[in-house]
Every structure is written in C-alpha cells, then in structure tokens.
mmCIF file with all atom_site columns, N, CA and C in Angstrom:
data_model
loop_
_atom_site.group_PDB
_atom_site.id
_atom_site.type_symbol
_atom_site.label_atom_id
_atom_site.label_alt_id
_atom_site.label_comp_id
_atom_site.label_asym_id
_atom_site.label_entity_id
_atom_site.label_seq_id
_atom_site.pdbx_PDB_ins_code
_atom_site.Cartn_x
_atom_site.Cartn_y
_atom_site.Cartn_z
_atom_site.occupancy
_atom_site.B_iso_or_equiv
_atom_site.pdbx_formal_charge
_atom_site.auth_seq_id
_atom_site.auth_comp_id
_atom_site.auth_asym_id
_atom_site.auth_atom_id
_atom_site.pdbx_PDB_model_num
ATOM 1   N N  . MET A 1 1  ? 0.895   -1.196 0.042   1.00 49.00 ? 1  MET A N  1
ATOM 2   C CA . MET A 1 1  ? -0.124  0.032  0.112   1.00 49.00 ? 1  MET A CA 1
ATOM 3   C C  . MET A 1 1  ? 0.865   1.401  -0.115  1.00 49.00 ? 1  MET A C  1
ATOM 4   N N  . VAL A 1 2  ? 0.582   2.298  -0.704  1.00 52.00 ? 2  VAL A N  1
ATOM 5   C CA . VAL A 1 2  ? 1.195   3.534  -0.962  1.00 52.00 ? 2  VAL A CA 1
ATOM 6   C C  . VAL A 1 2  ? 1.043   4.348  0.386   1.00 52.00 ? 2  VAL A C  1
ATOM 7   N N  . LYS A 1 3  ? 2.124   4.759  0.973   1.00 57.00 ? 3  LYS A N  1
ATOM 8   C CA . LYS A 1 3  ? 1.694   5.628  2.118   1.00 57.00 ? 3  LYS A CA 1
ATOM 9   C C  . LYS A 1 3  ? 1.548   6.969  1.674   1.00 57.00 ? 3  LYS A C  1
ATOM 10  N N  . LYS A 1 4  ? 0.874   7.848  2.709   1.00 59.00 ? 4  LYS A N  1
ATOM 11  C CA . LYS A 1 4  ? 0.450   9.401  2.474   1.00 59.00 ? 4  LYS A CA 1
ATOM 12  C C  . LYS A 1 4  ? 1.510   9.893  2.081   1.00 59.00 ? 4  LYS A C  1
ATOM 13  N N  . LYS A 1 5  ? 2.788   9.887  2.595   1.00 63.00 ? 5  LYS A N  1
ATOM 14  C CA . LYS A 1 5  ? 3.805   10.978 2.281   1.00 63.00 ? 5  LYS A CA 1
ATOM 15  C C  . LYS A 1 5  ? 4.316   10.668 0.834   1.00 63.00 ? 5  LYS A C  1
ATOM 16  N N  . GLU A 1 6  ? 4.328   9.330  0.558   1.00 63.00 ? 6  GLU A N  1
ATOM 17  C CA . GLU A 1 6  ? 4.806   9.055  -0.842  1.00 63.00 ? 6  GLU A CA 1
ATOM 18  C C  . GLU A 1 6  ? 3.834   9.511  -1.784  1.00 63.00 ? 6  GLU A C  1
ATOM 19  N N  . THR A 1 7  ? 2.586   9.459  -1.547  1.00 62.00 ? 7  THR A N  1
ATOM 20  C CA . THR A 1 7  ? 1.542   9.892  -2.429  1.00 62.00 ? 7  THR A CA 1
ATOM 21  C C  . THR A 1 7  ? 1.803   11.538 -2.615  1.00 62.00 ? 7  THR A C  1
ATOM 22  N N  . ASP A 1 8  ? 1.937   12.074 -1.658  1.00 76.00 ? 8  ASP A N  1
ATOM 23  C CA . ASP A 1 8  ? 2.236   13.749 -1.380  1.00 76.00 ? 8  ASP A CA 1
ATOM 24  C C  . ASP A 1 8  ? 3.491   13.980 -2.280  1.00 76.00 ? 8  ASP A C  1
ATOM 25  N N  . ASP A 1 9  ? 4.415   13.091 -2.277  1.00 90.00 ? 9  ASP A N  1
ATOM 26  C CA . ASP A 1 9  ? 5.801   13.596 -3.134  1.00 90.00 ? 9  ASP A CA 1
ATOM 27  C C  . ASP A 1 9  ? 5.452   13.195 -4.608  1.00 90.00 ? 9  ASP A C  1
ATOM 28  N N  . ILE A 1 10 ? 4.697   12.539 -4.977  1.00 91.00 ? 10 ILE A N  1
ATOM 29  C CA . ILE A 1 10 ? 4.425   12.236 -6.259  1.00 91.00 ? 10 ILE A CA 1
ATOM 30  C C  . ILE A 1 10 ? 3.369   13.399 -7.010  1.00 91.00 ? 10 ILE A C  1
ATOM 31  N N  . GLY A 1 11 ? 2.684   13.929 -5.952  1.00 91.00 ? 11 GLY A N  1
ATOM 32  C CA . GLY A 1 11 ? 1.982   15.266 -6.422  1.00 91.00 ? 11 GLY A CA 1
ATOM 33  C C  . GLY A 1 11 ? 2.726   16.349 -6.294  1.00 91.00 ? 11 GLY A C  1
ATOM 34  N N  . ASP A 1 12 ? 3.635   16.443 -5.573  1.00 93.00 ? 12 ASP A N  1
ATOM 35  C CA . ASP A 1 12 ? 4.672   17.560 -5.582  1.00 93.00 ? 12 ASP A CA 1
ATOM 36  C C  . ASP A 1 12 ? 5.517   17.487 -6.763  1.00 93.00 ? 12 ASP A C  1
ATOM 37  N N  . LYS A 1 13 ? 5.942   16.459 -7.080  1.00 93.00 ? 13 LYS A N  1
ATOM 38  C CA . LYS A 1 13 ? 6.719   16.248 -8.278  1.00 93.00 ? 13 LYS A CA 1
ATOM 39  C C  . LYS A 1 13 ? 6.009   16.582 -9.538  1.00 93.00 ? 13 LYS A C  1
ATOM 40  N N  . LEU A 1 14 ? 4.616   16.168 -9.620  1.00 93.00 ? 14 LEU A N  1
ATOM 41  C CA . LEU A 1 14 ? 3.920   16.454 -10.799 1.00 93.00 ? 14 LEU A CA 1
ATOM 42  C C  . LEU A 1 14 ? 3.568   18.093 -10.819 1.00 93.00 ? 14 LEU A C  1
ATOM 43  N N  . VAL A 1 15 ? 3.337   18.633 -9.672  1.00 93.00 ? 15 VAL A N  1
ATOM 44  C CA . VAL A 1 15 ? 3.225   20.119 -9.745  1.00 93.00 ? 15 VAL A CA 1
ATOM 45  C C  . VAL A 1 15 ? 4.552   20.728 -10.178 1.00 93.00 ? 15 VAL A C  1
ATOM 46  N N  . ASN A 1 16 ? 5.471   20.530 -9.444  1.00 92.00 ? 16 ASN A N  1
ATOM 47  C CA . ASN A 1 16 ? 6.844   21.193 -10.002 1.00 92.00 ? 16 ASN A CA 1
ATOM 48  C C  . ASN A 1 16 ? 7.039   20.671 -11.384 1.00 92.00 ? 16 ASN A C  1
ATOM 49  N N  . ALA A 1 17 ? 6.604   19.790 -12.130 1.00 92.00 ? 17 ALA A N  1
ATOM 50  C CA . ALA A 1 17 ? 7.084   19.449 -13.482 1.00 92.00 ? 17 ALA A CA 1
ATOM 51  C C  . ALA A 1 17 ? 6.004   20.503 -14.308 1.00 92.00 ? 17 ALA A C  1
ATOM 52  N N  . LEU A 1 18 ? 4.876   20.943 -13.633 1.00 91.00 ? 18 LEU A N  1
ATOM 53  C CA . LEU A 1 18 ? 4.162   21.790 -14.508 1.00 91.00 ? 18 LEU A CA 1
ATOM 54  C C  . LEU A 1 18 ? 4.545   23.118 -14.440 1.00 91.00 ? 18 LEU A C  1
ATOM 55  N N  . ARG A 1 19 ? 4.883   23.483 -13.287 1.00 93.00 ? 19 ARG A N  1
ATOM 56  C CA . ARG A 1 19 ? 5.246   24.855 -12.812 1.00 93.00 ? 19 ARG A CA 1
ATOM 57  C C  . ARG A 1 19 ? 6.607   25.292 -13.482 1.00 93.00 ? 19 ARG A C  1
ATOM 58  N N  . ASN A 1 20 ? 7.662   24.390 -13.485 1.00 90.00 ? 20 ASN A N  1
ATOM 59  C CA . ASN A 1 20 ? 8.849   24.425 -13.886 1.00 90.00 ? 20 ASN A CA 1
ATOM 60  C C  . ASN A 1 20 ? 9.245   23.557 -14.915 1.00 90.00 ? 20 ASN A C  1
ATOM 61  N N  . PRO A 1 21 ? 8.800   23.425 -16.098 1.00 85.00 ? 21 PRO A N  1
ATOM 62  C CA . PRO A 1 21 ? 8.849   22.417 -16.924 1.00 85.00 ? 21 PRO A CA 1
ATOM 63  C C  . PRO A 1 21 ? 10.336  22.232 -17.267 1.00 85.00 ? 21 PRO A C  1
ATOM 64  N N  . GLN A 1 22 ? 11.206  23.303 -17.386 1.00 87.00 ? 22 GLN A N  1
ATOM 65  C CA . GLN A 1 22 ? 12.472  23.103 -17.821 1.00 87.00 ? 22 GLN A CA 1
ATOM 66  C C  . GLN A 1 22 ? 13.634  22.873 -16.811 1.00 87.00 ? 22 GLN A C  1
ATOM 67  N N  . HIS A 1 23 ? 13.204  23.181 -15.611 1.00 86.00 ? 23 HIS A N  1
ATOM 68  C CA . HIS A 1 23 ? 14.085  22.783 -14.226 1.00 86.00 ? 23 HIS A CA 1
ATOM 69  C C  . HIS A 1 23 ? 13.575  21.491 -13.578 1.00 86.00 ? 23 HIS A C  1
ATOM 70  N N  . SER A 1 24 ? 12.783  20.790 -14.121 1.00 86.00 ? 24 SER A N  1
ATOM 71  C CA . SER A 1 24 ? 12.172  19.604 -13.420 1.00 86.00 ? 24 SER A CA 1
ATOM 72  C C  . SER A 1 24 ? 12.954  18.578 -13.507 1.00 86.00 ? 24 SER A C  1
ATOM 73  N N  . GLU A 1 25 ? 12.991  17.476 -12.340 1.00 89.00 ? 25 GLU A N  1
ATOM 74  C CA . GLU A 1 25 ? 13.609  16.383 -12.589 1.00 89.00 ? 25 GLU A CA 1
ATOM 75  C C  . GLU A 1 25 ? 12.716  15.293 -13.083 1.00 89.00 ? 25 GLU A C  1
ATOM 76  N N  . SER A 1 26 ? 11.422  15.582 -13.157 1.00 92.00 ? 26 SER A N  1
ATOM 77  C CA . SER A 1 26 ? 10.476  14.732 -13.526 1.00 92.00 ? 26 SER A CA 1
ATOM 78  C C  . SER A 1 26 ? 9.911   14.935 -14.977 1.00 92.00 ? 26 SER A C  1
ATOM 79  N N  . GLN A 1 27 ? 10.540  15.740 -15.694 1.00 91.00 ? 27 GLN A N  1
ATOM 80  C CA . GLN A 1 27 ? 10.063  16.215 -16.875 1.00 91.00 ? 27 GLN A CA 1
ATOM 81  C C  . GLN A 1 27 ? 10.004  14.867 -18.065 1.00 91.00 ? 27 GLN A C  1
ATOM 82  N N  . GLU A 1 28 ? 10.875  13.917 -17.830 1.00 93.00 ? 28 GLU A N  1
ATOM 83  C CA . GLU A 1 28 ? 10.974  12.841 -18.653 1.00 93.00 ? 28 GLU A CA 1
ATOM 84  C C  . GLU A 1 28 ? 9.879   11.920 -18.447 1.00 93.00 ? 28 GLU A C  1
ATOM 85  N N  . SER A 1 29 ? 9.414   11.745 -17.197 1.00 94.00 ? 29 SER A N  1
ATOM 86  C CA . SER A 1 29 ? 8.207   10.984 -16.680 1.00 94.00 ? 29 SER A CA 1
ATOM 87  C C  . SER A 1 29 ? 7.040   11.613 -17.164 1.00 94.00 ? 29 SER A C  1
ATOM 88  N N  . PHE A 1 30 ? 7.069   13.116 -16.979 1.00 94.00 ? 30 PHE A N  1
ATOM 89  C CA . PHE A 1 30 ? 5.712   13.656 -17.242 1.00 94.00 ? 30 PHE A CA 1
ATOM 90  C C  . PHE A 1 30 ? 5.458   13.500 -18.893 1.00 94.00 ? 30 PHE A C  1
ATOM 91  N N  . GLY A 1 31 ? 6.537   13.653 -19.647 1.00 94.00 ? 31 GLY A N  1
ATOM 92  C CA . GLY A 1 31 ? 6.384   13.678 -21.096 1.00 94.00 ? 31 GLY A CA 1
ATOM 93  C C  . GLY A 1 31 ? 5.926   12.113 -21.569 1.00 94.00 ? 31 GLY A C  1
ATOM 94  N N  . ARG A 1 32 ? 6.525   11.198 -21.045 1.00 95.00 ? 32 ARG A N  1
ATOM 95  C CA . ARG A 1 32 ? 6.025   9.691  -21.196 1.00 95.00 ? 32 ARG A CA 1
ATOM 96  C C  . ARG A 1 32 ? 4.709   9.336  -20.837 1.00 95.00 ? 32 ARG A C  1
ATOM 97  N N  . ALA A 1 33 ? 4.205   10.080 -19.569 1.00 96.00 ? 33 ALA A N  1
ATOM 98  C CA . ALA A 1 33 ? 2.957   9.717  -19.236 1.00 96.00 ? 33 ALA A CA 1
ATOM 99  C C  . ALA A 1 33 ? 1.740   10.556 -20.068 1.00 96.00 ? 33 ALA A C  1
ATOM 100 N N  . LEU A 1 34 ? 2.177   11.816 -20.537 1.00 95.00 ? 34 LEU A N  1
ATOM 101 C CA . LEU A 1 34 ? 1.515   12.513 -21.321 1.00 95.00 ? 34 LEU A CA 1
ATOM 102 C C  . LEU A 1 34 ? 1.140   11.883 -22.693 1.00 95.00 ? 34 LEU A C  1
ATOM 103 N N  . GLU A 1 35 ? 2.290   11.344 -23.490 1.00 96.00 ? 35 GLU A N  1
ATOM 104 C CA . GLU A 1 35 ? 2.161   10.895 -24.631 1.00 96.00 ? 35 GLU A CA 1
ATOM 105 C C  . GLU A 1 35 ? 1.168   9.594  -24.687 1.00 96.00 ? 35 GLU A C  1
ATOM 106 N N  . ILE A 1 36 ? 1.405   8.743  -23.553 1.00 96.00 ? 36 ILE A N  1
ATOM 107 C CA . ILE A 1 36 ? 0.545   7.525  -23.384 1.00 96.00 ? 36 ILE A CA 1
ATOM 108 C C  . ILE A 1 36 ? -1.096  7.932  -23.286 1.00 96.00 ? 36 ILE A C  1
ATOM 109 N N  . THR A 1 37 ? -1.113  9.007  -22.374 1.00 95.00 ? 37 THR A N  1
ATOM 110 C CA . THR A 1 37 ? -2.429  9.392  -22.058 1.00 95.00 ? 37 THR A CA 1
ATOM 111 C C  . THR A 1 37 ? -3.190  9.853  -23.157 1.00 95.00 ? 37 THR A C  1
ATOM 112 N N  . LYS A 1 38 ? -2.471  10.754 -24.106 1.00 94.00 ? 38 LYS A N  1
ATOM 113 C CA . LYS A 1 38 ? -2.988  11.368 -25.156 1.00 94.00 ? 38 LYS A CA 1
ATOM 114 C C  . LYS A 1 38 ? -3.476  10.250 -26.236 1.00 94.00 ? 38 LYS A C  1
ATOM 115 N N  . ALA A 1 39 ? -2.675  9.267  -26.352 1.00 94.00 ? 39 ALA A N  1
ATOM 116 C CA . ALA A 1 39 ? -2.929  8.068  -27.263 1.00 94.00 ? 39 ALA A CA 1
ATOM 117 C C  . ALA A 1 39 ? -4.399  7.352  -26.765 1.00 94.00 ? 39 ALA A C  1
ATOM 118 N N  . TYR A 1 40 ? -4.323  7.124  -25.409 1.00 93.00 ? 40 TYR A N  1
ATOM 119 C CA . TYR A 1 40 ? -5.489  6.673  -24.862 1.00 93.00 ? 40 TYR A CA 1
ATOM 120 C C  . TYR A 1 40 ? -6.938  7.515  -25.073 1.00 93.00 ? 40 TYR A C  1
ATOM 121 N N  . ALA A 1 41 ? -6.605  8.790  -24.802 1.00 92.00 ? 41 ALA A N  1
ATOM 122 C CA . ALA A 1 41 ? -7.898  9.814  -25.051 1.00 92.00 ? 41 ALA A CA 1
ATOM 123 C C  . ALA A 1 41 ? -8.338  9.820  -26.393 1.00 92.00 ? 41 ALA A C  1
ATOM 124 N N  . GLY A 1 42 ? -7.436  9.768  -27.273 1.00 92.00 ? 42 GLY A N  1
ATOM 125 C CA . GLY A 1 42 ? -7.820  9.906  -28.769 1.00 92.00 ? 42 GLY A CA 1
ATOM 126 C C  . GLY A 1 42 ? -8.219  8.392  -29.331 1.00 92.00 ? 42 GLY A C  1
ATOM 127 N N  . SER A 1 43 ? -8.011  7.326  -28.563 1.00 91.00 ? 43 SER A N  1
ATOM 128 C CA . SER A 1 43 ? -8.527  6.314  -29.116 1.00 91.00 ? 43 SER A CA 1
ATOM 129 C C  . SER A 1 43 ? -10.016 5.961  -29.033 1.00 91.00 ? 43 SER A C  1
ATOM 130 N N  . GLY A 1 44 ? -10.849 6.625  -28.433 1.00 85.00 ? 44 GLY A N  1
ATOM 131 C CA . GLY A 1 44 ? -12.308 6.224  -28.356 1.00 85.00 ? 44 GLY A CA 1
ATOM 132 C C  . GLY A 1 44 ? -12.517 5.247  -27.500 1.00 85.00 ? 44 GLY A C  1
ATOM 133 N N  . ASN A 1 45 ? -11.666 4.835  -26.598 1.00 85.00 ? 45 ASN A N  1
ATOM 134 C CA . ASN A 1 45 ? -12.026 3.749  -25.527 1.00 85.00 ? 45 ASN A CA 1
ATOM 135 C C  . ASN A 1 45 ? -12.397 4.370  -24.314 1.00 85.00 ? 45 ASN A C  1
ATOM 136 N N  . VAL A 1 46 ? -12.346 5.647  -24.145 1.00 85.00 ? 46 VAL A N  1
ATOM 137 C CA . VAL A 1 46 ? -12.471 6.275  -22.743 1.00 85.00 ? 46 VAL A CA 1
ATOM 138 C C  . VAL A 1 46 ? -14.034 6.365  -22.563 1.00 85.00 ? 46 VAL A C  1
ATOM 139 N N  . THR A 1 47 ? -14.326 5.756  -21.195 1.00 85.00 ? 47 THR A N  1
ATOM 140 C CA . THR A 1 47 ? -15.865 5.751  -20.908 1.00 85.00 ? 47 THR A CA 1
ATOM 141 C C  . THR A 1 47 ? -16.211 6.842  -20.122 1.00 85.00 ? 47 THR A C  1
ATOM 142 N N  . HIS A 1 48 ? -15.360 7.390  -19.392 1.00 87.00 ? 48 HIS A N  1
ATOM 143 C CA . HIS A 1 48 ? -15.489 8.845  -18.510 1.00 87.00 ? 48 HIS A CA 1
ATOM 144 C C  . HIS A 1 48 ? -14.330 9.541  -18.472 1.00 87.00 ? 48 HIS A C  1
ATOM 145 N N  . TYR A 1 49 ? -14.474 10.780 -18.595 1.00 86.00 ? 49 TYR A N  1
ATOM 146 C CA . TYR A 1 49 ? -13.474 11.814 -18.475 1.00 86.00 ? 49 TYR A CA 1
ATOM 147 C C  . TYR A 1 49 ? -12.395 11.785 -17.480 1.00 86.00 ? 49 TYR A C  1
ATOM 148 N N  . SER A 1 50 ? -13.007 11.337 -16.065 1.00 89.00 ? 50 SER A N  1
ATOM 149 C CA . SER A 1 50 ? -11.931 11.052 -15.047 1.00 89.00 ? 50 SER A CA 1
ATOM 150 C C  . SER A 1 50 ? -10.983 9.910  -15.237 1.00 89.00 ? 50 SER A C  1
ATOM 151 N N  . ALA A 1 51 ? -11.414 8.952  -16.292 1.00 91.00 ? 51 ALA A N  1
ATOM 152 C CA . ALA A 1 51 ? -10.560 8.102  -16.459 1.00 91.00 ? 51 ALA A CA 1
ATOM 153 C C  . ALA A 1 51 ? -8.961  8.521  -17.033 1.00 91.00 ? 51 ALA A C  1
ATOM 154 N N  . VAL A 1 52 ? -9.175  9.513  -17.943 1.00 93.00 ? 52 VAL A N  1
ATOM 155 C CA . VAL A 1 52 ? -7.982  10.103 -18.605 1.00 93.00 ? 52 VAL A CA 1
ATOM 156 C C  . VAL A 1 52 ? -7.156  10.762 -17.413 1.00 93.00 ? 52 VAL A C  1
ATOM 157 N N  . ALA A 1 53 ? -7.739  11.417 -16.545 1.00 93.00 ? 53 ALA A N  1
ATOM 158 C CA . ALA A 1 53 ? -6.894  12.117 -15.678 1.00 93.00 ? 53 ALA A CA 1
ATOM 159 C C  . ALA A 1 53 ? -6.044  11.124 -14.570 1.00 93.00 ? 53 ALA A C  1
ATOM 160 N N  . ARG A 1 54 ? -7.058  10.060 -14.093 1.00 93.00 ? 54 ARG A N  1
ATOM 161 C CA . ARG A 1 54 ? -6.397  8.971  -13.183 1.00 93.00 ? 54 ARG A CA 1
ATOM 162 C C  . ARG A 1 54 ? -5.462  8.091  -14.092 1.00 93.00 ? 54 ARG A C  1
ATOM 163 N N  . LEU A 1 55 ? -5.473  7.825  -15.324 1.00 93.00 ? 55 LEU A N  1
ATOM 164 C CA . LEU A 1 55 ? -4.611  7.250  -16.025 1.00 93.00 ? 55 LEU A CA 1
ATOM 165 C C  . LEU A 1 55 ? -3.245  8.047  -16.211 1.00 93.00 ? 55 LEU A C  1
ATOM 166 N N  . PHE A 1 56 ? -3.302  9.298  -16.479 1.00 95.00 ? 56 PHE A N  1
ATOM 167 C CA . PHE A 1 56 ? -2.203  10.226 -16.351 1.00 95.00 ? 56 PHE A CA 1
ATOM 168 C C  . PHE A 1 56 ? -1.488  10.047 -15.114 1.00 95.00 ? 56 PHE A C  1
ATOM 169 N N  . TYR A 1 57 ? -2.354  10.274 -13.944 1.00 94.00 ? 57 TYR A N  1
ATOM 170 C CA . TYR A 1 57 ? -1.502  10.309 -12.622 1.00 94.00 ? 57 TYR A CA 1
ATOM 171 C C  . TYR A 1 57 ? -0.796  9.081  -12.385 1.00 94.00 ? 57 TYR A C  1
ATOM 172 N N  . ASP A 1 58 ? -1.401  7.688  -12.759 1.00 94.00 ? 58 ASP A N  1
ATOM 173 C CA . ASP A 1 58 ? -0.921  6.606  -12.505 1.00 94.00 ? 58 ASP A CA 1
ATOM 174 C C  . ASP A 1 58 ? 0.324   6.489  -13.320 1.00 94.00 ? 58 ASP A C  1
ATOM 175 N N  . LEU A 1 59 ? 0.172   6.590  -14.537 1.00 95.00 ? 59 LEU A N  1
ATOM 176 C CA . LEU A 1 59 ? 1.382   6.537  -15.435 1.00 95.00 ? 59 LEU A CA 1
ATOM 177 C C  . LEU A 1 59 ? 2.536   7.422  -14.892 1.00 95.00 ? 59 LEU A C  1
ATOM 178 N N  . PHE A 1 60 ? 2.311   8.692  -14.532 1.00 95.00 ? 60 PHE A N  1
ATOM 179 C CA . PHE A 1 60 ? 3.454   9.463  -13.932 1.00 95.00 ? 60 PHE A CA 1
ATOM 180 C C  . PHE A 1 60 ? 3.979   8.897  -12.559 1.00 95.00 ? 60 PHE A C  1
ATOM 181 N N  . GLU A 1 61 ? 3.090   8.479  -11.789 1.00 94.00 ? 61 GLU A N  1
ATOM 182 C CA . GLU A 1 61 ? 3.488   7.640  -10.645 1.00 94.00 ? 61 GLU A CA 1
ATOM 183 C C  . GLU A 1 61 ? 4.458   6.532  -11.051 1.00 94.00 ? 61 GLU A C  1
ATOM 184 N N  . MET A 1 62 ? 3.980   5.659  -12.047 1.00 94.00 ? 62 MET A N  1
ATOM 185 C CA . MET A 1 62 ? 4.773   4.480  -12.465 1.00 94.00 ? 62 MET A CA 1
ATOM 186 C C  . MET A 1 62 ? 6.146   4.934  -12.878 1.00 94.00 ? 62 MET A C  1
ATOM 187 N N  . PHE A 1 63 ? 6.269   6.037  -13.710 1.00 95.00 ? 63 PHE A N  1
ATOM 188 C CA . PHE A 1 63 ? 7.569   6.181  -14.540 1.00 95.00 ? 63 PHE A CA 1
ATOM 189 C C  . PHE A 1 63 ? 8.365   6.982  -13.264 1.00 95.00 ? 63 PHE A C  1
ATOM 190 N N  . GLU A 1 64 ? 7.734   7.617  -12.271 1.00 93.00 ? 64 GLU A N  1
ATOM 191 C CA . GLU A 1 64 ? 8.708   8.148  -11.166 1.00 93.00 ? 64 GLU A CA 1
ATOM 192 C C  . GLU A 1 64 ? 9.219   7.213  -10.383 1.00 93.00 ? 64 GLU A C  1
ATOM 193 N N  . THR A 1 65 ? 8.458   6.409  -9.796  1.00 92.00 ? 65 THR A N  1
ATOM 194 C CA . THR A 1 65 ? 8.865   5.357  -8.856  1.00 92.00 ? 65 THR A CA 1
ATOM 195 C C  . THR A 1 65 ? 9.274   3.868  -9.331  1.00 92.00 ? 65 THR A C  1
ATOM 196 N N  . GLY A 1 66 ? 8.808   3.501  -10.518 1.00 92.00 ? 66 GLY A N  1
ATOM 197 C CA . GLY A 1 66 ? 9.327   2.129  -11.043 1.00 92.00 ? 66 GLY A CA 1
ATOM 198 C C  . GLY A 1 66 ? 8.114   1.122  -10.611 1.00 92.00 ? 66 GLY A C  1
ATOM 199 N N  . ARG A 1 67 ? 7.264   1.430  -9.882  1.00 90.00 ? 67 ARG A N  1
ATOM 200 C CA . ARG A 1 67 ? 6.268   0.496  -9.355  1.00 90.00 ? 67 ARG A CA 1
ATOM 201 C C  . ARG A 1 67 ? 5.165   0.669  -10.136 1.00 90.00 ? 67 ARG A C  1
ATOM 202 N N  . ASP A 1 68 ? 4.466   -0.682 -10.112 1.00 88.00 ? 68 ASP A N  1
ATOM 203 C CA . ASP A 1 68 ? 3.206   -0.801 -10.991 1.00 88.00 ? 68 ASP A CA 1
ATOM 204 C C  . ASP A 1 68 ? 2.018   -0.171 -9.981  1.00 88.00 ? 68 ASP A C  1
ATOM 205 N N  . PRO A 1 69 ? 1.126   0.937  -10.635 1.00 81.00 ? 69 PRO A N  1
ATOM 206 C CA . PRO A 1 69 ? 0.228   1.562  -9.758  1.00 81.00 ? 69 PRO A CA 1
ATOM 207 C C  . PRO A 1 69 ? -0.916  0.762  -9.404  1.00 81.00 ? 69 PRO A C  1
ATOM 208 N N  . ARG A 1 70 ? -1.224  -0.679 -10.098 1.00 82.00 ? 70 ARG A N  1
ATOM 209 C CA . ARG A 1 70 ? -2.141  -1.343 -9.682  1.00 82.00 ? 70 ARG A CA 1
ATOM 210 C C  . ARG A 1 70 ? -1.775  -2.187 -8.537  1.00 82.00 ? 70 ARG A C  1
ATOM 211 N N  . ASP A 1 71 ? -0.698  -2.103 -7.999  1.00 85.00 ? 71 ASP A N  1
ATOM 212 C CA . ASP A 1 71 ? -0.384  -2.812 -6.693  1.00 85.00 ? 71 ASP A CA 1
ATOM 213 C C  . ASP A 1 71 ? -0.866  -2.116 -5.515  1.00 85.00 ? 71 ASP A C  1
ATOM 214 N N  . LYS A 1 72 ? -1.582  -1.064 -5.653  1.00 70.00 ? 72 LYS A N  1
ATOM 215 C CA . LYS A 1 72 ? -2.145  -0.205 -4.418  1.00 70.00 ? 72 LYS A CA 1
ATOM 216 C C  . LYS A 1 72 ? -3.138  -1.022 -3.655  1.00 70.00 ? 72 LYS A C  1
#
C-alpha cells in the first residue's frame, strides 16, 4: 500500500513539473505519461473523462517510482 507521504511526493513532483518544466527532474516521466495518455484519450475507448486524469496520474507515478500503480 502506498503511504500518504509517498503520495504527497508524487503530487509535489507533478506540480513541480507543471510549474517549472525546464528545471524539473520529473520532466521525462511527465512527457512519457502525457504521450500515452493522449493516445488513450484519442482512441475512443474512454468511458468517462475522469479515467483520463487518473490514467495520467498513475502513469506518472509509475515512471517516477518504477512500481506498478495497480499494486495499491
């Protein structure tokens, strides 16, 4: 199970990547998650708009931590 502090760290890294894209250590994770999410959103398989946001967050977390987000 993901601890509260670890979840906060992922959120902080995501916010930092958005605010300071040129100076963020998480820029590669952000870009990779964005590309996959865009492909999913454009595929027509989305059943609810919140699924896109959740997918992006889970992918970003996976690329940052190296762990599978489904293990929560």
